[in-house]
Amino acid sequence: MSITRLNHAVLYVRDLPRSVAFYRDVLGFRQVDMTPEGFDGAAFLQAAGSSNDHDLGLFQLGANAGPSGAGRSTVGLYHLAWEVQTLTDLEDLAAKLQDAGALVGASDHGTTKSLYGKDPDGLEFEIAWIIPAALLDATALAGRANIGALDLAAEKARYGADTVGGIGVSTR
């Protein structure tokens, strides 16, 4: 028996409607109707391309909740990472994150090309395109040891804007 993948994550948020709107409007999640009857402090969301029952649970703490100290003053989760299928998808999300004021970085990790964003509560997440195994070469593999700036135009020229990447096709 072994773990095969992450099924879902749960985040505590200050303002549930604001967080649902962000994950829906910026990242394309859809709300699924599975909140227990009489409980209005939670929402469950599914990523557009997911086969999971839900990918994200949001639980409201209220406006007085303090910011997460994880990584600054307490231990805790640094970020969640979601995959996209193509570099075009990554580019589209970069524009949406930028428009929402939520894009905080973009990195080339050699075998993965990543965006970093923050949700309305300042919780960080990553969105990554993973080079398919058939296209991995010595340069990409060596790049895992050196994080560089992401040049999406150069990556689209190198790998193709609509080349499908991801764990399902990247096994090396």
PDB file of C-alpha atoms in Angstrom:
ATOM      1  CA  MET A   1       0.000   0.000   0.000  1.00  0.00           C
ATOM      2  CA  SER A   2       1.286   3.471  -0.854  1.00  0.00           C
ATOM      3  CA  ILE A   3       0.062   7.031  -1.123  1.00  0.00           C
ATOM      4  CA  THR A   4      -0.526   7.983  -4.744  1.00  0.00           C
ATOM      5  CA  ARG A   5      -1.358  11.715  -4.669  1.00  0.00           C
ATOM      6  CA  LEU A   6      -2.849  14.552  -2.679  1.00  0.00           C
ATOM      7  CA  ASN A   7      -6.651  14.411  -2.825  1.00  0.00           C
ATOM      8  CA  HIS A   8      -7.614  17.733  -1.257  1.00  0.00           C
ATOM      9  CA  ALA A   9      -6.486  20.488   1.071  1.00  0.00           C
ATOM     10  CA  VAL A  10      -8.421  22.529   3.626  1.00  0.00           C
ATOM     11  CA  LEU A  11      -7.662  26.176   4.343  1.00  0.00           C
ATOM     12  CA  TYR A  12      -8.875  28.435   7.117  1.00  0.00           C
ATOM     13  CA  VAL A  13      -9.956  31.813   5.713  1.00  0.00           C
ATOM     14  CA  ARG A  14     -11.290  35.075   7.112  1.00  0.00           C
ATOM     15  CA  ASP A  15     -14.088  35.778   4.627  1.00  0.00           C
ATOM     16  CA  LEU A  16     -15.636  32.731   2.946  1.00  0.00           C
ATOM     17  CA  PRO A  17     -17.454  34.504   0.068  1.00  0.00           C
ATOM     18  CA  ARG A  18     -14.307  36.501  -0.770  1.00  0.00           C
ATOM     19  CA  SER A  19     -12.163  33.356  -0.836  1.00  0.00           C
ATOM     20  CA  VAL A  20     -14.693  31.365  -2.871  1.00  0.00           C
ATOM     21  CA  ALA A  21     -14.829  34.226  -5.396  1.00  0.00           C
ATOM     22  CA  PHE A  22     -11.026  34.306  -5.678  1.00  0.00           C
ATOM     23  CA  TYR A  23     -10.590  30.574  -6.239  1.00  0.00           C
ATOM     24  CA  ARG A  24     -13.546  30.551  -8.652  1.00  0.00           C
ATOM     25  CA  ASP A  25     -12.858  33.708 -10.654  1.00  0.00           C
ATOM     26  CA  VAL A  26      -9.059  33.669 -10.736  1.00  0.00           C
ATOM     27  CA  LEU A  27      -8.147  29.972 -10.637  1.00  0.00           C
ATOM     28  CA  GLY A  28     -11.259  28.471 -12.232  1.00  0.00           C
ATOM     29  CA  PHE A  29     -12.434  26.262  -9.359  1.00  0.00           C
ATOM     30  CA  ARG A  30     -16.148  25.492  -9.110  1.00  0.00           C
ATOM     31  CA  GLN A  31     -18.088  25.195  -5.888  1.00  0.00           C
ATOM     32  CA  VAL A  32     -19.532  21.742  -5.234  1.00  0.00           C
ATOM     33  CA  ASP A  33     -22.661  21.256  -3.179  1.00  0.00           C
ATOM     34  CA  MET A  34     -21.515  19.151  -0.256  1.00  0.00           C
ATOM     35  CA  THR A  35     -21.601  21.499   2.726  1.00  0.00           C
ATOM     36  CA  PRO A  36     -23.500  19.858   5.605  1.00  0.00           C
ATOM     37  CA  GLU A  37     -26.990  21.216   6.101  1.00  0.00           C
ATOM     38  CA  GLY A  38     -27.152  24.094   8.568  1.00  0.00           C
ATOM     39  CA  PHE A  39     -23.405  24.748   8.374  1.00  0.00           C
ATOM     40  CA  ASP A  40     -22.666  27.939   6.478  1.00  0.00           C
ATOM     41  CA  GLY A  41     -19.026  28.391   7.459  1.00  0.00           C
ATOM     42  CA  ALA A  42     -17.503  26.128   4.828  1.00  0.00           C
ATOM     43  CA  ALA A  43     -17.283  25.700   1.076  1.00  0.00           C
ATOM     44  CA  PHE A  44     -15.870  22.920  -1.065  1.00  0.00           C
ATOM     45  CA  LEU A  45     -14.344  23.535  -4.474  1.00  0.00           C
ATOM     46  CA  GLN A  46     -13.163  21.405  -7.373  1.00  0.00           C
ATOM     47  CA  ALA A  47     -10.526  22.355  -9.942  1.00  0.00           C
ATOM     48  CA  ALA A  48     -11.849  22.484 -13.513  1.00  0.00           C
ATOM     49  CA  GLY A  49      -9.861  19.479 -14.728  1.00  0.00           C
ATOM     50  CA  SER A  50     -10.087  17.404 -11.568  1.00  0.00           C
ATOM     51  CA  SER A  51     -11.727  14.042 -10.987  1.00  0.00           C
ATOM     52  CA  ASN A  52     -11.584  14.491  -7.201  1.00  0.00           C
ATOM     53  CA  ASP A  53     -14.780  14.857  -5.212  1.00  0.00           C
ATOM     54  CA  HIS A  54     -13.316  18.216  -4.162  1.00  0.00           C
ATOM     55  CA  ASP A  55      -9.826  19.675  -4.223  1.00  0.00           C
ATOM     56  CA  LEU A  56     -10.153  22.466  -1.725  1.00  0.00           C
ATOM     57  CA  GLY A  57     -12.144  23.010   1.433  1.00  0.00           C
ATOM     58  CA  LEU A  58     -12.461  26.518   2.837  1.00  0.00           C
ATOM     59  CA  PHE A  59     -13.461  27.056   6.478  1.00  0.00           C
ATOM     60  CA  GLN A  60     -14.311  30.563   7.657  1.00  0.00           C
ATOM     61  CA  LEU A  61     -12.733  31.857  10.871  1.00  0.00           C
ATOM     62  CA  GLY A  62     -13.969  35.449  10.634  1.00  0.00           C
ATOM     63  CA  ALA A  63     -12.523  38.913  10.148  1.00  0.00           C
ATOM     64  CA  ASN A  64     -10.600  38.893  13.445  1.00  0.00           C
ATOM     65  CA  ALA A  65      -8.431  35.903  12.506  1.00  0.00           C
ATOM     66  CA  GLY A  66      -4.753  36.793  12.491  1.00  0.00           C
ATOM     67  CA  PRO A  67      -2.387  36.102   9.597  1.00  0.00           C
ATOM     68  CA  SER A  68      -0.612  32.773   9.318  1.00  0.00           C
ATOM     69  CA  GLY A  69       2.783  32.781  10.985  1.00  0.00           C
ATOM     70  CA  ALA A  70       3.902  29.667   9.112  1.00  0.00           C
ATOM     71  CA  GLY A  71       7.482  30.011   7.951  1.00  0.00           C
ATOM     72  CA  ARG A  72       7.963  33.296   9.797  1.00  0.00           C
ATOM     73  CA  SER A  73       7.227  32.578  13.440  1.00  0.00           C
ATOM     74  CA  THR A  74       5.631  29.130  13.474  1.00  0.00           C
ATOM     75  CA  VAL A  75       5.965  25.850  11.664  1.00  0.00           C
ATOM     76  CA  GLY A  76       3.284  25.101   9.095  1.00  0.00           C
ATOM     77  CA  LEU A  77       2.492  24.629   5.457  1.00  0.00           C
ATOM     78  CA  TYR A  78       4.394  26.837   2.996  1.00  0.00           C
ATOM     79  CA  HIS A  79       2.206  26.350  -0.068  1.00  0.00           C
ATOM     80  CA  LEU A  80       0.003  24.067  -2.135  1.00  0.00           C
ATOM     81  CA  ALA A  81       0.920  23.341  -5.752  1.00  0.00           C
ATOM     82  CA  TRP A  82      -1.479  22.641  -8.595  1.00  0.00           C
ATOM     83  CA  GLU A  83      -0.592  21.489 -12.095  1.00  0.00           C
ATOM     84  CA  VAL A  84      -1.754  22.824 -15.428  1.00  0.00           C
ATOM     85  CA  GLN A  85      -1.677  20.866 -18.670  1.00  0.00           C
ATOM     86  CA  THR A  86       0.030  23.336 -20.991  1.00  0.00           C
ATOM     87  CA  LEU A  87       2.254  26.391 -21.001  1.00  0.00           C
ATOM     88  CA  THR A  88      -0.659  28.282 -22.566  1.00  0.00           C
ATOM     89  CA  ASP A  89      -2.687  27.423 -19.446  1.00  0.00           C
ATOM     90  CA  LEU A  90       0.193  28.688 -17.286  1.00  0.00           C
ATOM     91  CA  GLU A  91       0.391  31.913 -19.281  1.00  0.00           C
ATOM     92  CA  ASP A  92      -3.380  32.455 -19.024  1.00  0.00           C
ATOM     93  CA  LEU A  93      -3.246  31.991 -15.250  1.00  0.00           C
ATOM     94  CA  ALA A  94      -0.270  34.354 -14.990  1.00  0.00           C
ATOM     95  CA  ALA A  95      -2.411  37.069 -16.585  1.00  0.00           C
ATOM     96  CA  LYS A  96      -5.381  36.345 -14.287  1.00  0.00           C
ATOM     97  CA  LEU A  97      -3.176  36.368 -11.208  1.00  0.00           C
ATOM     98  CA  GLN A  98      -1.519  39.602 -12.338  1.00  0.00           C
ATOM     99  CA  ASP A  99      -4.916  41.238 -12.948  1.00  0.00           C
ATOM    100  CA  ALA A 100      -6.054  40.160  -9.467  1.00  0.00           C
ATOM    101  CA  GLY A 101      -2.868  41.509  -7.837  1.00  0.00           C
ATOM    102  CA  ALA A 102      -2.136  37.977  -6.645  1.00  0.00           C
ATOM    103  CA  LEU A 103       0.980  37.038  -8.668  1.00  0.00           C
ATOM    104  CA  VAL A 104       4.039  37.109  -6.396  1.00  0.00           C
ATOM    105  CA  GLY A 105       6.628  35.215  -8.453  1.00  0.00           C
ATOM    106  CA  ALA A 106       7.509  33.013 -11.409  1.00  0.00           C
ATOM    107  CA  SER A 107      10.337  30.458 -11.370  1.00  0.00           C
ATOM    108  CA  ASP A 108      12.035  27.950 -13.624  1.00  0.00           C
ATOM    109  CA  HIS A 109      12.880  24.820 -11.623  1.00  0.00           C
ATOM    110  CA  GLY A 110      14.373  22.979 -14.585  1.00  0.00           C
ATOM    111  CA  THR A 111      11.775  20.224 -14.888  1.00  0.00           C
ATOM    112  CA  THR A 112       8.896  22.438 -13.778  1.00  0.00           C
ATOM    113  CA  LYS A 113       7.821  25.950 -14.716  1.00  0.00           C
ATOM    114  CA  SER A 114       6.001  27.656 -11.866  1.00  0.00           C
ATOM    115  CA  LEU A 115       3.931  30.662 -10.881  1.00  0.00           C
ATOM    116  CA  TYR A 116       3.474  31.709  -7.267  1.00  0.00           C
ATOM    117  CA  GLY A 117       0.438  33.532  -5.982  1.00  0.00           C
ATOM    118  CA  LYS A 118      -1.276  34.562  -2.776  1.00  0.00           C
ATOM    119  CA  ASP A 119      -4.967  34.301  -2.035  1.00  0.00           C
ATOM    120  CA  PRO A 120      -6.921  37.085  -0.279  1.00  0.00           C
ATOM    121  CA  ASP A 121      -5.685  35.880   3.131  1.00  0.00           C
ATOM    122  CA  GLY A 122      -2.055  35.854   2.002  1.00  0.00           C
ATOM    123  CA  LEU A 123      -1.858  32.056   1.757  1.00  0.00           C
ATOM    124  CA  GLU A 124       0.662  31.121  -0.907  1.00  0.00           C
ATOM    125  CA  PHE A 125       0.168  28.606  -3.698  1.00  0.00           C
ATOM    126  CA  GLU A 126       2.089  27.410  -6.738  1.00  0.00           C
ATOM    127  CA  ILE A 127       0.830  26.590 -10.213  1.00  0.00           C
ATOM    128  CA  ALA A 128       3.195  24.428 -12.243  1.00  0.00           C
ATOM    129  CA  TRP A 129       3.653  22.950 -15.698  1.00  0.00           C
ATOM    130  CA  ILE A 130       5.833  19.832 -15.613  1.00  0.00           C
ATOM    131  CA  ILE A 131       7.956  18.878 -18.609  1.00  0.00           C
ATOM    132  CA  PRO A 132       6.788  15.534 -20.058  1.00  0.00           C
ATOM    133  CA  ALA A 133       9.323  12.724 -19.652  1.00  0.00           C
ATOM    134  CA  ALA A 134       9.864  12.378 -23.398  1.00  0.00           C
ATOM    135  CA  LEU A 135      11.151  15.969 -23.553  1.00  0.00           C
ATOM    136  CA  LEU A 136      13.413  15.897 -20.498  1.00  0.00           C
ATOM    137  CA  ASP A 137      17.055  16.487 -21.328  1.00  0.00           C
ATOM    138  CA  ALA A 138      20.283  17.098 -19.410  1.00  0.00           C
ATOM    139  CA  THR A 139      19.656  20.861 -19.287  1.00  0.00           C
ATOM    140  CA  ALA A 140      16.197  20.487 -17.733  1.00  0.00           C
ATOM    141  CA  LEU A 141      17.379  17.848 -15.258  1.00  0.00           C
ATOM    142  CA  ALA A 142      20.400  19.937 -14.226  1.00  0.00           C
ATOM    143  CA  GLY A 143      18.119  22.939 -13.781  1.00  0.00           C
ATOM    144  CA  ARG A 144      16.470  21.310 -10.759  1.00  0.00           C
ATOM    145  CA  ALA A 145      19.463  22.395  -8.668  1.00  0.00           C
ATOM    146  CA  ASN A 146      19.210  26.050  -9.719  1.00  0.00           C
ATOM    147  CA  ILE A 147      16.009  28.066  -9.492  1.00  0.00           C
ATOM    148  CA  GLY A 148      15.921  30.717 -12.199  1.00  0.00           C
ATOM    149  CA  ALA A 149      13.556  33.342 -13.513  1.00  0.00           C
ATOM    150  CA  LEU A 150      10.753  31.972 -15.669  1.00  0.00           C
ATOM    151  CA  ASP A 151      10.755  33.094 -19.315  1.00  0.00           C
ATOM    152  CA  LEU A 152       7.392  31.801 -20.539  1.00  0.00           C
ATOM    153  CA  ALA A 153       7.970  32.911 -24.144  1.00  0.00           C
ATOM    154  CA  ALA A 154      11.250  30.973 -24.293  1.00  0.00           C
ATOM    155  CA  GLU A 155       9.668  27.887 -22.684  1.00  0.00           C
ATOM    156  CA  LYS A 156       6.750  27.970 -25.160  1.00  0.00           C
ATOM    157  CA  ALA A 157       9.233  28.198 -28.042  1.00  0.00           C
ATOM    158  CA  ARG A 158      11.269  25.302 -26.623  1.00  0.00           C
ATOM    159  CA  TYR A 159       8.478  22.896 -25.634  1.00  0.00           C
ATOM    160  CA  GLY A 160       5.427  24.111 -27.541  1.00  0.00           C
ATOM    161  CA  ALA A 161       2.630  26.248 -26.136  1.00  0.00           C
ATOM    162  CA  ASP A 162       0.120  23.396 -26.094  1.00  0.00           C
ATOM    163  CA  THR A 163       2.341  20.423 -25.210  1.00  0.00           C
ATOM    164  CA  VAL A 164       0.641  18.447 -22.467  1.00  0.00           C
ATOM    165  CA  GLY A 165       2.854  18.041 -19.439  1.00  0.00           C
ATOM    166  CA  GLY A 166       2.318  16.678 -15.970  1.00  0.00           C
ATOM    167  CA  ILE A 167       2.873  13.839 -13.592  1.00  0.00           C
ATOM    168  CA  GLY A 168       0.861  11.466 -15.774  1.00  0.00           C
ATOM    169  CA  VAL A 169       3.309  11.955 -18.641  1.00  0.00           C
ATOM    170  CA  SER A 170       6.473  12.792 -16.719  1.00  0.00           C
ATOM    171  CA  THR A 171       8.006   9.739 -15.074  1.00  0.00           C
ATOM    172  CA  ARG A 172      11.717  10.489 -14.955  1.00  0.00           C
TER     173      ARG A 172
END
